[in-house]
mmCIF file of C-alpha atoms and ligand atoms in Angstrom:
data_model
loop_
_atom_site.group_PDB
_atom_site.id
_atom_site.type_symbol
_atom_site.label_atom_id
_atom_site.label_comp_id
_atom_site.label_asym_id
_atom_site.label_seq_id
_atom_site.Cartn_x
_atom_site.Cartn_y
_atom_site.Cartn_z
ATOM 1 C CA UNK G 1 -26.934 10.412 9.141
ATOM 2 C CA UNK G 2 -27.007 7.017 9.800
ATOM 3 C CA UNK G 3 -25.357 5.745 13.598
ATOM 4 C CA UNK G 4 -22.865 3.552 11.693
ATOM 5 C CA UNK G 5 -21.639 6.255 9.407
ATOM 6 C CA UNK G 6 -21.314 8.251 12.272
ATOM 7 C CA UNK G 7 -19.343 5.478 14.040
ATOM 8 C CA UNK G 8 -17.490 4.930 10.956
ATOM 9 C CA UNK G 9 -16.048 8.516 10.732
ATOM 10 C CA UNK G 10 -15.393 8.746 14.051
ATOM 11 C CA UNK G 11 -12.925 5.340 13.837
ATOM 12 C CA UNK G 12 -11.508 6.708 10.907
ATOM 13 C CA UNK G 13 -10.755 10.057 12.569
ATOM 14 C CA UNK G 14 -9.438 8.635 15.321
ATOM 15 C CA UNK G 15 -7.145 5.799 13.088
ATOM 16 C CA UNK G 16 -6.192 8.164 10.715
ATOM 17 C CA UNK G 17 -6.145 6.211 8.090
ATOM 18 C CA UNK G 18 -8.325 8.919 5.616
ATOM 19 C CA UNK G 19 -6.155 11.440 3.376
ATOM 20 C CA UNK G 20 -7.967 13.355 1.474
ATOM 21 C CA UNK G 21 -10.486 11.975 -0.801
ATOM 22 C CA UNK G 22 -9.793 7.969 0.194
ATOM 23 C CA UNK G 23 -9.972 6.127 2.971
ATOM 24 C CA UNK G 24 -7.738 3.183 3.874
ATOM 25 C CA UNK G 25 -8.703 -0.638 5.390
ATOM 26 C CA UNK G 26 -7.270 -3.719 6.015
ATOM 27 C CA UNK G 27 -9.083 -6.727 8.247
ATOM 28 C CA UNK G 28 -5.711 -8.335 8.827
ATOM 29 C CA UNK G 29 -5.784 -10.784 5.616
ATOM 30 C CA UNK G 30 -2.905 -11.503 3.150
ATOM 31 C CA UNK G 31 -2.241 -12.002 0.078
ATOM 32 C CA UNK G 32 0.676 -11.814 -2.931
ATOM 33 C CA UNK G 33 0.788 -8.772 -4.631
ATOM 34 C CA UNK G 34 -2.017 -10.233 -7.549
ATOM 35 C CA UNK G 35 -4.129 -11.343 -4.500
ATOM 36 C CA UNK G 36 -4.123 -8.543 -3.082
ATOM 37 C CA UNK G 37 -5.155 -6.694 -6.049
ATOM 38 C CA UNK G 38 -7.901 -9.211 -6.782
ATOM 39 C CA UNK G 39 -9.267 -9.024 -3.212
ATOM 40 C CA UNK G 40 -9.177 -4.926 -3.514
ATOM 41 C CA UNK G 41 -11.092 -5.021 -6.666
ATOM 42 C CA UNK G 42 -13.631 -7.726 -5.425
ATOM 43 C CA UNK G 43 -14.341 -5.224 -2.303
ATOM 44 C CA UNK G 44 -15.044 -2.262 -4.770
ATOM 45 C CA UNK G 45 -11.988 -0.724 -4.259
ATOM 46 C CA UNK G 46 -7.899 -0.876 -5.253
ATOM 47 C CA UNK G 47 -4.484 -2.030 -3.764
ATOM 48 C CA UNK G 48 -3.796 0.925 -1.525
ATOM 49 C CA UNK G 49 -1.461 3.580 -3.765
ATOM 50 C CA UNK G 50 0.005 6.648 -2.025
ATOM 51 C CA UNK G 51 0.155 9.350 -3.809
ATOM 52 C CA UNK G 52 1.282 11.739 -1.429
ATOM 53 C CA UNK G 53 2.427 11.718 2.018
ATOM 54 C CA UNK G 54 -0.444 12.193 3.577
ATOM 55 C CA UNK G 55 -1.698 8.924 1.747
ATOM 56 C CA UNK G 56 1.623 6.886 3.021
ATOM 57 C CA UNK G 57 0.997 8.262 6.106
ATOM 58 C CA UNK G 58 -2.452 6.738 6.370
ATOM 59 C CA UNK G 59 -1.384 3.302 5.174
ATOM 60 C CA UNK G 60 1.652 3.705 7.175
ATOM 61 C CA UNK G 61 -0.731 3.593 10.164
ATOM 62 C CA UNK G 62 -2.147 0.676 9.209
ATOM 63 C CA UNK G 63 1.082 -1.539 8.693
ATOM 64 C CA UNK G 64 2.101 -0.672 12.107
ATOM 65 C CA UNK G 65 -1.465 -1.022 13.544
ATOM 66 C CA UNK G 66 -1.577 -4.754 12.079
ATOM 67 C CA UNK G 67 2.756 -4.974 12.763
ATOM 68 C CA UNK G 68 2.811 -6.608 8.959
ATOM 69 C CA UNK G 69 4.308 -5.033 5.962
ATOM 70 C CA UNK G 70 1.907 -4.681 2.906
ATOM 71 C CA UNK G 71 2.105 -4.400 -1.045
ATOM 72 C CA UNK G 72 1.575 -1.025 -2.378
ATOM 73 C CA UNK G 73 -0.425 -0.446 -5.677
ATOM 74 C CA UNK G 74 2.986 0.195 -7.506
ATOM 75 C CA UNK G 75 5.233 -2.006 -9.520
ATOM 76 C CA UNK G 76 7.880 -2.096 -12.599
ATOM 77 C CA UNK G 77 6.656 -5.192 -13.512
ATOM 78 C CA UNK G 78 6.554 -3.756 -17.041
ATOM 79 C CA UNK G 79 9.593 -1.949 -17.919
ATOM 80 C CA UNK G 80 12.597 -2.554 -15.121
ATOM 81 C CA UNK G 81 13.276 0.514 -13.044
ATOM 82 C CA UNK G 82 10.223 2.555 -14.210
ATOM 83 C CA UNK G 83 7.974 2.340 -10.906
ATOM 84 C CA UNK G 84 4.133 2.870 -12.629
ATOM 85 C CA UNK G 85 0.742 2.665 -10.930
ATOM 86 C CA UNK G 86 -1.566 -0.006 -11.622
ATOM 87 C CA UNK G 87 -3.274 2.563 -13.943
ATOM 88 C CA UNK G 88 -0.044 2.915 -15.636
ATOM 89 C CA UNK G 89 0.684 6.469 -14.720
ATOM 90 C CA UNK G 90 4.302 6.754 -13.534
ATOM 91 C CA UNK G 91 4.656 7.720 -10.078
ATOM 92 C CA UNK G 92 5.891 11.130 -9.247
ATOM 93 C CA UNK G 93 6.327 10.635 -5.236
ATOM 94 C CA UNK G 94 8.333 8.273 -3.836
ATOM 95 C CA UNK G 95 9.317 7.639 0.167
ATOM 96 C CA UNK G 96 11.970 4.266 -0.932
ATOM 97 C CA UNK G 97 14.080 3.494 1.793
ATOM 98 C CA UNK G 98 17.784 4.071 1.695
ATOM 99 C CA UNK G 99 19.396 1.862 -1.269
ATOM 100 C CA UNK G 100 15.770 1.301 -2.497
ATOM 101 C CA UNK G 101 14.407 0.225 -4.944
ATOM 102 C CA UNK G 102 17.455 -2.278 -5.590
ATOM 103 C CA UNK G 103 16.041 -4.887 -7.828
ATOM 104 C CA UNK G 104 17.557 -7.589 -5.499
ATOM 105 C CA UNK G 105 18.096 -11.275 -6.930
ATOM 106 C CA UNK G 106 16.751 -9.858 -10.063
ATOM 107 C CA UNK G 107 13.107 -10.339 -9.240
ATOM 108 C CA UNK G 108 11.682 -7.705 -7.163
ATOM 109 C CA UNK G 109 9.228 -5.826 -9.214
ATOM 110 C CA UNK G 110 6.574 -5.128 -6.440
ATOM 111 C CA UNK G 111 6.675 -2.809 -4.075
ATOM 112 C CA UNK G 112 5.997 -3.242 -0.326
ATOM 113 C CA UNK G 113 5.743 -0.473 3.083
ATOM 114 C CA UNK G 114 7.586 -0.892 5.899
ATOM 115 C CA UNK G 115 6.707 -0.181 9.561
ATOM 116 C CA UNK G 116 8.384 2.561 9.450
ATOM 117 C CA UNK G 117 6.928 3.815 5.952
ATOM 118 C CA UNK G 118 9.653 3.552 3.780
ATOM 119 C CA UNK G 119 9.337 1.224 0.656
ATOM 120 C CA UNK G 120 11.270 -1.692 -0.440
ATOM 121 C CA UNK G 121 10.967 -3.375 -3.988
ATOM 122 C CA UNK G 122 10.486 -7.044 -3.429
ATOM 123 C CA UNK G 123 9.272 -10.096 -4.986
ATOM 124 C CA UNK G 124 5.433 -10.203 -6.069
ATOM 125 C CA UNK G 125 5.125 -13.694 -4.843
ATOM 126 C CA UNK G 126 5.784 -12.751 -1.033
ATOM 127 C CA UNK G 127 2.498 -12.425 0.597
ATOM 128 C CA UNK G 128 1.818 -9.740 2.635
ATOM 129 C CA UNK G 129 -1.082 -7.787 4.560
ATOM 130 C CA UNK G 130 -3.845 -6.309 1.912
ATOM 131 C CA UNK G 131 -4.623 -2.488 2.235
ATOM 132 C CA UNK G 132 -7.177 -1.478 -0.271
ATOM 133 C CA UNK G 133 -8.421 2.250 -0.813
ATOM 134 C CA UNK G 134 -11.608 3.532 -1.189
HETATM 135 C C1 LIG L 1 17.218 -6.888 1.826
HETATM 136 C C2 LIG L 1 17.398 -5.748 0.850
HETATM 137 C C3 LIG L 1 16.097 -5.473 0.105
HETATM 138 C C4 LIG L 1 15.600 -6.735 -0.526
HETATM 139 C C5 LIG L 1 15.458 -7.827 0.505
HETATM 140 C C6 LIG L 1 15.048 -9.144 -0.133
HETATM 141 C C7 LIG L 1 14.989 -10.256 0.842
HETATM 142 O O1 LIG L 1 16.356 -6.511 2.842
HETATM 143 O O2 LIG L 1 18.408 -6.103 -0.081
HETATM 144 O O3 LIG L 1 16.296 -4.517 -0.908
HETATM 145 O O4 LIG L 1 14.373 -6.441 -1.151
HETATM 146 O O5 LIG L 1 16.710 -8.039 1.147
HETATM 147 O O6 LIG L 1 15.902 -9.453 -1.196
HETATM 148 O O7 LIG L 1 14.519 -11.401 0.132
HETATM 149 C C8 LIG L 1 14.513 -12.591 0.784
HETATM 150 N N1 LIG L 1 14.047 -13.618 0.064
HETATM 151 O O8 LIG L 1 14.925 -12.678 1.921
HETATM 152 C C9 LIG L 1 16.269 -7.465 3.887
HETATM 153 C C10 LIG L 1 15.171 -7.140 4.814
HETATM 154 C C11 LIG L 1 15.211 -6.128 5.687
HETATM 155 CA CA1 LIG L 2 14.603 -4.358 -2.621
#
């Protein structure tokens, strides 16, 4: 195996931001939530999309690692109150925050993680740090 591989595992071990299959990264840029998917999909990979809490946990990491909050790969943008991923699957977990997801002003149908790695439905137009998976 290549050195930088090597490296590579090694920083991820130590960041913790691998769960399972996928690996996590951010290099500190931001974006709204369609940037963000753009910029995710340019790189080869998607919007970062927890699935479990292992996966939350890893991109959890990273949003206090940077101190920004980030867009997760989730939204209702289609059908109010029905959180889907940008598959279209409906999501089955869920770590919202307390009163979350509240729909506030009528126009928060993105999803973003807080430092502490609870989520928040909020506008799509906010710009916040990208996480993609791989
Ligand atoms: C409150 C909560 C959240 C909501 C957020 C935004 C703020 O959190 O009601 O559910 O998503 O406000 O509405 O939007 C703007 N433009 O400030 C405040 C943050 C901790
Ligand atoms: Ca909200």
């Amino acid at each position: 195996m290549y050195c930088a591989s090597v490296f590579s595992l090694v920083w991820i071990f130590i960041n913790g931001n691998s769960a399972g299959e996928k690996t996590f990264q951010a290099n500190g840029s931001e974006g709204d939530f369609e940037t963000s998917k753009a910029t995710c999909s340019q790189a080869g990979g998607l919007l970062a999309s927890p699935r479990n809490s292992a996966e939350n946990t890893a991109i959890h990491q990273i949003v206090v690692r940077h101190n920004k909050k980030a867009f997760i790969g989730i939204n209702d943008i289609q059908t109010e109150g029905t959180f889907k991923y940008l598959s279209g699957e409906a999501i089955r977990y869920s770590n919202w925050a307390a009163g979350e997801p509240n729909n506030g002003g009528g126009t928060e149908d993105c999803v973003e993680i807080y430092p502490d790695g609870r989520w928040n439905d909020r506008s799509c137009n906010e710009k916040r740090l990208i996480i993609c998976e791989f």
